[in-house]
Structures are given as structure tokens and as C-alpha cells.
PDB file of C-alpha atoms in Angstrom:
ATOM      1  CA  UNK A 138       0.000   0.000   0.000  1.00 80.00           C
ATOM      2  CA  UNK A 139       1.147   3.523  -0.811  1.00 90.00           C
ATOM      3  CA  UNK A 140       0.089   7.111  -0.163  1.00 87.00           C
ATOM      4  CA  UNK A 141       0.592   8.808  -3.530  1.00 87.00           C
ATOM      5  CA  UNK A 142       3.287  11.059  -2.073  1.00 90.00           C
ATOM      6  CA  UNK A 143       6.235  10.594  -4.429  1.00 94.00           C
ATOM      7  CA  UNK A 144       9.527  10.070  -2.617  1.00 94.00           C
ATOM      8  CA  UNK A 145      11.840  10.744  -5.551  1.00 96.00           C
ATOM      9  CA  UNK A 146      12.229  10.919  -9.303  1.00 97.00           C
ATOM     10  CA  UNK A 147      14.046   7.986 -10.843  1.00 97.00           C
ATOM     11  CA  UNK A 148      15.451   7.721 -14.337  1.00 97.00           C
ATOM     12  CA  UNK A 149      14.978   4.747 -16.655  1.00 98.00           C
ATOM     13  CA  UNK A 150      18.302   3.015 -17.272  1.00 97.00           C
ATOM     14  CA  UNK A 151      17.226  -0.006 -19.277  1.00 95.00           C
ATOM     15  CA  UNK A 152      14.205  -2.020 -20.419  1.00 94.00           C
ATOM     16  CA  UNK A 153      14.719  -5.487 -21.813  1.00 92.00           C
ATOM     17  CA  UNK A 154      12.256  -8.181 -22.846  1.00 88.00           C
ATOM     18  CA  UNK A 155      12.582 -11.777 -21.701  1.00 74.00           C
ATOM     19  CA  UNK A 156       9.685 -13.500 -23.458  1.00 76.00           C
ATOM     20  CA  UNK A 157       6.563 -12.585 -21.466  1.00 87.00           C
ATOM     21  CA  UNK A 158       8.723 -10.996 -18.784  1.00 93.00           C
ATOM     22  CA  UNK A 159      10.454  -7.631 -18.924  1.00 95.00           C
ATOM     23  CA  UNK A 160      13.312  -6.317 -16.823  1.00 95.00           C
ATOM     24  CA  UNK A 161      13.113  -2.648 -15.944  1.00 97.00           C
ATOM     25  CA  UNK A 162      16.126  -0.896 -14.436  1.00 97.00           C
ATOM     26  CA  UNK A 163      15.777   2.534 -12.825  1.00 98.00           C
ATOM     27  CA  UNK A 164      18.454   4.790 -11.336  1.00 97.00           C
ATOM     28  CA  UNK A 165      17.563   6.103  -7.868  1.00 96.00           C
ATOM     29  CA  UNK A 166      19.290   8.031  -5.084  1.00 94.00           C
ATOM     30  CA  UNK A 167      17.264   7.851  -1.869  1.00 93.00           C
ATOM     31  CA  UNK A 168      14.970   4.827  -1.998  1.00 94.00           C
ATOM     32  CA  UNK A 169      17.853   2.549  -2.955  1.00 93.00           C
ATOM     33  CA  UNK A 170      19.519   3.059   0.442  1.00 92.00           C
ATOM     34  CA  UNK A 171      16.550   1.657   2.389  1.00 92.00           C
ATOM     35  CA  UNK A 172      15.099  -0.785  -0.158  1.00 93.00           C
ATOM     36  CA  UNK A 173      15.684  -4.518   0.134  1.00 94.00           C
ATOM     37  CA  UNK A 174      15.051  -7.264  -2.407  1.00 96.00           C
ATOM     38  CA  UNK A 175      11.380  -8.232  -2.303  1.00 96.00           C
ATOM     39  CA  UNK A 176      10.111  -4.777  -1.318  1.00 96.00           C
ATOM     40  CA  UNK A 177       7.077  -3.320  -3.052  1.00 96.00           C
ATOM     41  CA  UNK A 178       7.854  -0.053  -4.825  1.00 97.00           C
ATOM     42  CA  UNK A 179       5.402   2.010  -6.861  1.00 97.00           C
ATOM     43  CA  UNK A 180       6.825   3.119 -10.206  1.00 98.00           C
ATOM     44  CA  UNK A 181       4.504   5.611 -11.930  1.00 98.00           C
ATOM     45  CA  UNK A 182       1.841   4.247  -9.611  1.00 97.00           C
ATOM     46  CA  UNK A 183       2.381   0.591 -10.554  1.00 98.00           C
ATOM     47  CA  UNK A 184       3.196  -1.686  -7.611  1.00 97.00           C
ATOM     48  CA  UNK A 185       6.326  -3.643  -8.543  1.00 97.00           C
ATOM     49  CA  UNK A 186       8.558  -6.040  -6.614  1.00 97.00           C
ATOM     50  CA  UNK A 187      12.206  -5.080  -6.281  1.00 97.00           C
ATOM     51  CA  UNK A 188      14.211  -7.977  -7.706  1.00 97.00           C
ATOM     52  CA  UNK A 189      17.720  -6.509  -7.793  1.00 96.00           C
ATOM     53  CA  UNK A 190      20.044  -3.692  -6.747  1.00 95.00           C
ATOM     54  CA  UNK A 191      23.267  -2.799  -8.482  1.00 91.00           C
ATOM     55  CA  UNK A 192      25.114   0.401  -7.659  1.00 90.00           C
ATOM     56  CA  UNK A 193      22.461   3.115  -7.813  1.00 93.00           C
ATOM     57  CA  UNK A 194      20.037   1.066  -9.935  1.00 96.00           C
ATOM     58  CA  UNK A 195      16.846  -0.702  -8.897  1.00 97.00           C
ATOM     59  CA  UNK A 196      15.707  -3.691 -10.983  1.00 97.00           C
ATOM     60  CA  UNK A 197      12.151  -4.935 -11.417  1.00 97.00           C
ATOM     61  CA  UNK A 198      10.759  -7.926 -13.298  1.00 96.00           C
ATOM     62  CA  UNK A 199       7.503  -6.873 -14.978  1.00 96.00           C
ATOM     63  CA  UNK A 200       4.928  -9.191 -16.516  1.00 95.00           C
ATOM     64  CA  UNK A 201       3.935  -8.541 -20.123  1.00 93.00           C
ATOM     65  CA  UNK A 202       0.323  -8.088 -18.994  1.00 93.00           C
ATOM     66  CA  UNK A 203       1.373  -5.266 -16.660  1.00 95.00           C
ATOM     67  CA  UNK A 204       3.320  -3.587 -19.456  1.00 94.00           C
ATOM     68  CA  UNK A 205       0.281  -3.820 -21.725  1.00 92.00           C
ATOM     69  CA  UNK A 206      -2.211  -2.435 -19.193  1.00 95.00           C
ATOM     70  CA  UNK A 207      -0.100   0.519 -18.010  1.00 97.00           C
ATOM     71  CA  UNK A 208       2.025   3.253 -19.513  1.00 97.00           C
ATOM     72  CA  UNK A 209       5.207   1.368 -18.561  1.00 96.00           C
ATOM     73  CA  UNK A 210       5.247   0.064 -22.138  1.00 93.00           C
ATOM     74  CA  UNK A 211       5.864   3.642 -23.332  1.00 94.00           C
ATOM     75  CA  UNK A 212       8.945   4.190 -21.169  1.00 96.00           C
ATOM     76  CA  UNK A 213      12.306   4.682 -22.821  1.00 95.00           C
ATOM     77  CA  UNK A 214      15.879   5.256 -21.750  1.00 96.00           C
ATOM     78  CA  UNK A 215      16.312   8.468 -19.752  1.00 96.00           C
ATOM     79  CA  UNK A 216      12.620   8.982 -18.902  1.00 97.00           C
ATOM     80  CA  UNK A 217      11.856  10.364 -15.452  1.00 97.00           C
ATOM     81  CA  UNK A 218       9.586   8.157 -13.336  1.00 98.00           C
ATOM     82  CA  UNK A 219       7.802   8.586 -10.006  1.00 97.00           C
ATOM     83  CA  UNK A 220       9.054   6.342  -7.196  1.00 97.00           C
ATOM     84  CA  UNK A 221       7.422   5.648  -3.846  1.00 95.00           C
ATOM     85  CA  UNK A 222       8.312   2.950  -1.370  1.00 92.00           C
ATOM     86  CA  UNK A 223       5.463   1.255   0.475  1.00 89.00           C
ATOM     87  CA  UNK A 224       3.697   2.711   3.496  1.00 75.00           C
ATOM     88  CA  UNK A 225       5.142   1.454   6.773  1.00 71.00           C
ATOM     89  CA  UNK A 226       2.947   0.772   9.807  1.00 66.00           C
ATOM     90  CA  UNK A 227       2.858   3.964  11.836  1.00 61.00           C
ATOM     91  CA  UNK A 228       4.050   6.021   8.865  1.00 62.00           C
ATOM     92  CA  UNK A 229       2.490   9.309   7.816  1.00 64.00           C
ATOM     93  CA  UNK A 230      -0.426   9.144   5.375  1.00 64.00           C
ATOM     94  CA  UNK A 231       0.076  12.394   3.505  1.00 67.00           C
ATOM     95  CA  UNK A 232      -2.041  11.571   0.435  1.00 67.00           C
ATOM     96  CA  UNK A 233      -4.686   8.842   0.262  1.00 77.00           C
ATOM     97  CA  UNK A 234      -4.634   5.040   0.217  1.00 79.00           C
ATOM     98  CA  UNK A 235      -3.116   3.952  -3.102  1.00 87.00           C
ATOM     99  CA  UNK A 236      -2.730   0.254  -3.883  1.00 88.00           C
ATOM    100  CA  UNK A 237      -0.588   0.388  -6.997  1.00 92.00           C
ATOM    101  CA  UNK A 238      -3.205  -1.498  -9.025  1.00 95.00           C
ATOM    102  CA  UNK A 239      -3.864   0.542 -12.147  1.00 97.00           C
ATOM    103  CA  UNK A 240      -7.497   0.740 -13.264  1.00 96.00           C
ATOM    104  CA  UNK A 241      -6.840   2.180 -16.708  1.00 97.00           C
ATOM    105  CA  UNK A 242      -4.546   4.377 -18.749  1.00 98.00           C
ATOM    106  CA  UNK A 243      -5.786   7.904 -19.385  1.00 98.00           C
ATOM    107  CA  UNK A 244      -4.573  10.526 -21.827  1.00 98.00           C
ATOM    108  CA  UNK A 245      -3.747  14.149 -21.127  1.00 98.00           C
ATOM    109  CA  UNK A 246      -6.203  16.210 -23.154  1.00 98.00           C
ATOM    110  CA  UNK A 247      -5.062  19.651 -22.053  1.00 97.00           C
ATOM    111  CA  UNK A 248      -2.494  21.386 -19.879  1.00 96.00           C
ATOM    112  CA  UNK A 249      -3.238  24.977 -18.881  1.00 94.00           C
ATOM    113  CA  UNK A 250      -0.577  27.163 -17.297  1.00 88.00           C
ATOM    114  CA  UNK A 251      -1.625  30.407 -15.607  1.00 81.00           C
ATOM    115  CA  UNK A 252       0.950  32.161 -13.432  1.00 76.00           C
ATOM    116  CA  UNK A 253       2.089  29.516 -10.923  1.00 75.00           C
ATOM    117  CA  UNK A 254      -1.001  27.365 -11.338  1.00 81.00           C
ATOM    118  CA  UNK A 255      -1.195  24.414 -13.706  1.00 93.00           C
ATOM    119  CA  UNK A 256      -4.324  22.429 -14.497  1.00 96.00           C
ATOM    120  CA  UNK A 257      -4.277  19.094 -16.290  1.00 97.00           C
ATOM    121  CA  UNK A 258      -7.330  17.559 -17.950  1.00 98.00           C
ATOM    122  CA  UNK A 259      -7.188  13.791 -18.321  1.00 98.00           C
ATOM    123  CA  UNK A 260      -9.655  11.702 -20.320  1.00 98.00           C
ATOM    124  CA  UNK A 261     -10.360   8.009 -19.718  1.00 98.00           C
ATOM    125  CA  UNK A 262     -12.892   5.331 -20.778  1.00 96.00           C
ATOM    126  CA  UNK A 263     -16.433   6.455 -19.906  1.00 95.00           C
ATOM    127  CA  UNK A 264     -17.194   3.265 -17.968  1.00 93.00           C
ATOM    128  CA  UNK A 265     -15.034   4.650 -15.125  1.00 94.00           C
ATOM    129  CA  UNK A 266     -16.954   7.929 -14.886  1.00 91.00           C
ATOM    130  CA  UNK A 267     -18.913   6.794 -11.825  1.00 89.00           C
ATOM    131  CA  UNK A 268     -15.685   6.491  -9.841  1.00 92.00           C
ATOM    132  CA  UNK A 269     -14.819  10.183  -9.842  1.00 93.00           C
ATOM    133  CA  UNK A 270     -16.325  12.955  -7.745  1.00 91.00           C
ATOM    134  CA  UNK A 271     -15.382  16.588  -7.403  1.00 93.00           C
ATOM    135  CA  UNK A 272     -12.969  17.097  -4.489  1.00 93.00           C
ATOM    136  CA  UNK A 273     -12.399  13.335  -4.354  1.00 92.00           C
ATOM    137  CA  UNK A 274      -9.016  11.631  -4.703  1.00 94.00           C
ATOM    138  CA  UNK A 275      -7.316  10.140  -7.737  1.00 96.00           C
ATOM    139  CA  UNK A 276      -3.792   8.881  -8.407  1.00 96.00           C
ATOM    140  CA  UNK A 277      -2.185   9.876 -11.728  1.00 98.00           C
ATOM    141  CA  UNK A 278       1.103   8.082 -12.356  1.00 98.00           C
ATOM    142  CA  UNK A 279       1.070   7.349  -8.637  1.00 96.00           C
ATOM    143  CA  UNK A 280       0.625  10.977  -7.551  1.00 96.00           C
ATOM    144  CA  UNK A 281      -2.198  11.569  -5.063  1.00 95.00           C
ATOM    145  CA  UNK A 282      -4.300  14.461  -6.359  1.00 96.00           C
ATOM    146  CA  UNK A 283      -7.624  16.128  -5.587  1.00 95.00           C
ATOM    147  CA  UNK A 284     -10.134  16.225  -8.413  1.00 96.00           C
ATOM    148  CA  UNK A 285     -11.031  19.829  -9.229  1.00 95.00           C
ATOM    149  CA  UNK A 286     -13.701  18.998 -11.804  1.00 96.00           C
ATOM    150  CA  UNK A 287     -15.216  15.637 -12.691  1.00 95.00           C
ATOM    151  CA  UNK A 288     -16.878  14.739 -15.996  1.00 93.00           C
ATOM    152  CA  UNK A 289     -18.318  11.573 -17.535  1.00 92.00           C
ATOM    153  CA  UNK A 290     -14.942  10.534 -18.883  1.00 96.00           C
ATOM    154  CA  UNK A 291     -12.559  13.177 -17.621  1.00 97.00           C
ATOM    155  CA  UNK A 292     -11.081  14.918 -14.631  1.00 97.00           C
ATOM    156  CA  UNK A 293      -9.313  18.217 -14.165  1.00 97.00           C
ATOM    157  CA  UNK A 294      -6.675  18.389 -11.463  1.00 97.00           C
ATOM    158  CA  UNK A 295      -4.772  21.442 -10.292  1.00 95.00           C
ATOM    159  CA  UNK A 296      -1.052  21.053  -9.690  1.00 94.00           C
ATOM    160  CA  UNK A 297       0.972  23.233  -7.335  1.00 91.00           C
ATOM    161  CA  UNK A 298       4.565  24.158  -8.279  1.00 91.00           C
ATOM    162  CA  UNK A 299       6.047  21.791  -5.670  1.00 92.00           C
ATOM    163  CA  UNK A 300       4.248  18.790  -7.175  1.00 93.00           C
ATOM    164  CA  UNK A 301       5.362  19.742 -10.685  1.00 92.00           C
ATOM    165  CA  UNK A 302       8.960  19.919  -9.500  1.00 92.00           C
ATOM    166  CA  UNK A 303       8.894  16.789  -7.311  1.00 94.00           C
ATOM    167  CA  UNK A 304       7.115  14.427  -9.725  1.00 96.00           C
ATOM    168  CA  UNK A 305       7.278  13.351 -13.349  1.00 96.00           C
ATOM    169  CA  UNK A 306       3.992  15.195 -13.990  1.00 95.00           C
ATOM    170  CA  UNK A 307       6.159  18.246 -14.599  1.00 92.00           C
ATOM    171  CA  UNK A 308       7.548  16.544 -17.725  1.00 94.00           C
ATOM    172  CA  UNK A 309       4.183  15.555 -19.190  1.00 95.00           C
ATOM    173  CA  UNK A 310       2.737  17.019 -22.384  1.00 96.00           C
ATOM    174  CA  UNK A 311      -0.666  17.042 -24.052  1.00 97.00           C
ATOM    175  CA  UNK A 312      -1.298  13.600 -25.559  1.00 97.00           C
ATOM    176  CA  UNK A 313       0.846  11.731 -23.021  1.00 97.00           C
ATOM    177  CA  UNK A 314      -0.560   8.691 -21.233  1.00 98.00           C
ATOM    178  CA  UNK A 315      -0.927   8.499 -17.453  1.00 98.00           C
ATOM    179  CA  UNK A 316      -1.683   5.532 -15.217  1.00 98.00           C
ATOM    180  CA  UNK A 317      -4.928   6.044 -13.317  1.00 98.00           C
ATOM    181  CA  UNK A 318      -5.919   4.473 -10.038  1.00 96.00           C
ATOM    182  CA  UNK A 319      -9.333   5.580  -8.829  1.00 95.00           C
ATOM    183  CA  UNK A 320     -10.002   5.967  -5.113  1.00 90.00           C
ATOM    184  CA  UNK A 321     -10.611   2.591  -3.434  1.00 84.00           C
ATOM    185  CA  UNK A 322     -13.570   3.947  -1.431  1.00 82.00           C
ATOM    186  CA  UNK A 323     -15.308   5.029  -4.631  1.00 75.00           C
ATOM    187  CA  UNK A 324     -14.735   1.593  -6.141  1.00 77.00           C
ATOM    188  CA  UNK A 325     -16.308  -0.174  -3.172  1.00 75.00           C
ATOM    189  CA  UNK A 326     -19.289   2.215  -3.141  1.00 76.00           C
ATOM    190  CA  UNK A 327     -19.813   1.681  -6.888  1.00 72.00           C
ATOM    191  CA  UNK A 328     -19.681  -2.076  -6.377  1.00 73.00           C
ATOM    192  CA  UNK A 329     -22.221  -1.971  -3.547  1.00 71.00           C
ATOM    193  CA  UNK A 330     -24.556   0.176  -5.684  1.00 71.00           C
ATOM    194  CA  UNK A 331     -24.678  -2.392  -8.490  1.00 68.00           C
ATOM    195  CA  UNK A 332     -27.895  -4.433  -8.651  1.00 66.00           C
ATOM    196  CA  UNK A 333     -27.511  -7.869  -7.105  1.00 58.00           C
ATOM    197  CA  UNK A 334     -27.805 -10.851  -9.466  1.00 50.00           C
ATOM    198  CA  UNK A 335     -29.199 -13.044  -6.684  1.00 50.00           C
TER     199      UNK A 335
END
């Protein structure tokens, strides 16, 4: 489990395919000192298991299905990625509960910059529209954000300068894909509201 508060920006070192398995190597500075093999680490919001450490590089084995269902398949050498190690018992919950299980990939429709404020509009498949509410939580590429405006198949989030600087969202452009994890509470409420088949 994670909080959506990004601990550091990593940089993609290498991606290699091994049949249905991929190896992803990411350079890191802070997380690497406290991470141990087997730890769960969120990379752009995707919960991955740390399978190796070498110098300042973290290694992850990623299933082909995960690559296909997230924006990890679009990563290339040198890309900045969001890294967060898992929430420890007794740790501070600065964002919201994030599981690292991506619901869908959205696309940035618009980025508006006005003075120090930035708003990002993200579109996604309409079937997920019932999972977003104004002032609710959403994780985009693992970043915990508050929804400013909610539509049938879109959200607008407002990004403060610190978040732009501390996360890979600051490197995103219109048309880029983002991993979306909708708030777990909204998912449970939507499930309970469905008509029973019994």
C-alpha cells in the first residue's frame, strides 16, 4: 500500500524483454539506500517487486500483462519516473490510500498554465466515470491528487509548483498517457450500488 506522495524521481536506465517478462532498471538516489530485495515499490503508480540492486540502480521484473495495461510500455531510456516505497505501519499518510493497481490508462487532453497554477485535464474510458467525484481523490502516475472537476470521462486536477517539480507530472505534455488508479472507497461504493444478481 502507498500514499501517492512521491519520494523521488528515478530515471529509466534499461528495459529489456525476456519472453513474457520484462526487466526494468531505474536509477535512484534515496529509496535505494533503504530498499531490500522483495520490497514493493510504486513506479509511476504501478506496484512492482524489487528484484535486484546494483550500484544506484533498482531492478524490477515486470509481466507482459502489466506492461500492456499501463504506460510502462511507453517508457524509454532516460525517462523520469515517479518512485514511492510502500507505506510502513505507523508512517504518515500524507495523500490517500493507493494500492498500486492501475485501473486504466488515461490521456492528457489539455495542460493549462496560468501564473504559478497548472491544471491538467485527463480523459479516460467512460465506464469509469462513476468512480470520480469533485474534491475526491485520484492517483495519476502514482501521484495523489484532488479532483477539481469531474466529468463523464474526464477529470481536471490542479497542480501546485512543488508537485510539478517533485514528480514526473512536470515533464508531461498534451497527448501523453498516465496511469490512473481511482479511489478505493469510490470503487467499493460503486460495487455496492450495483444491482444484485441473486
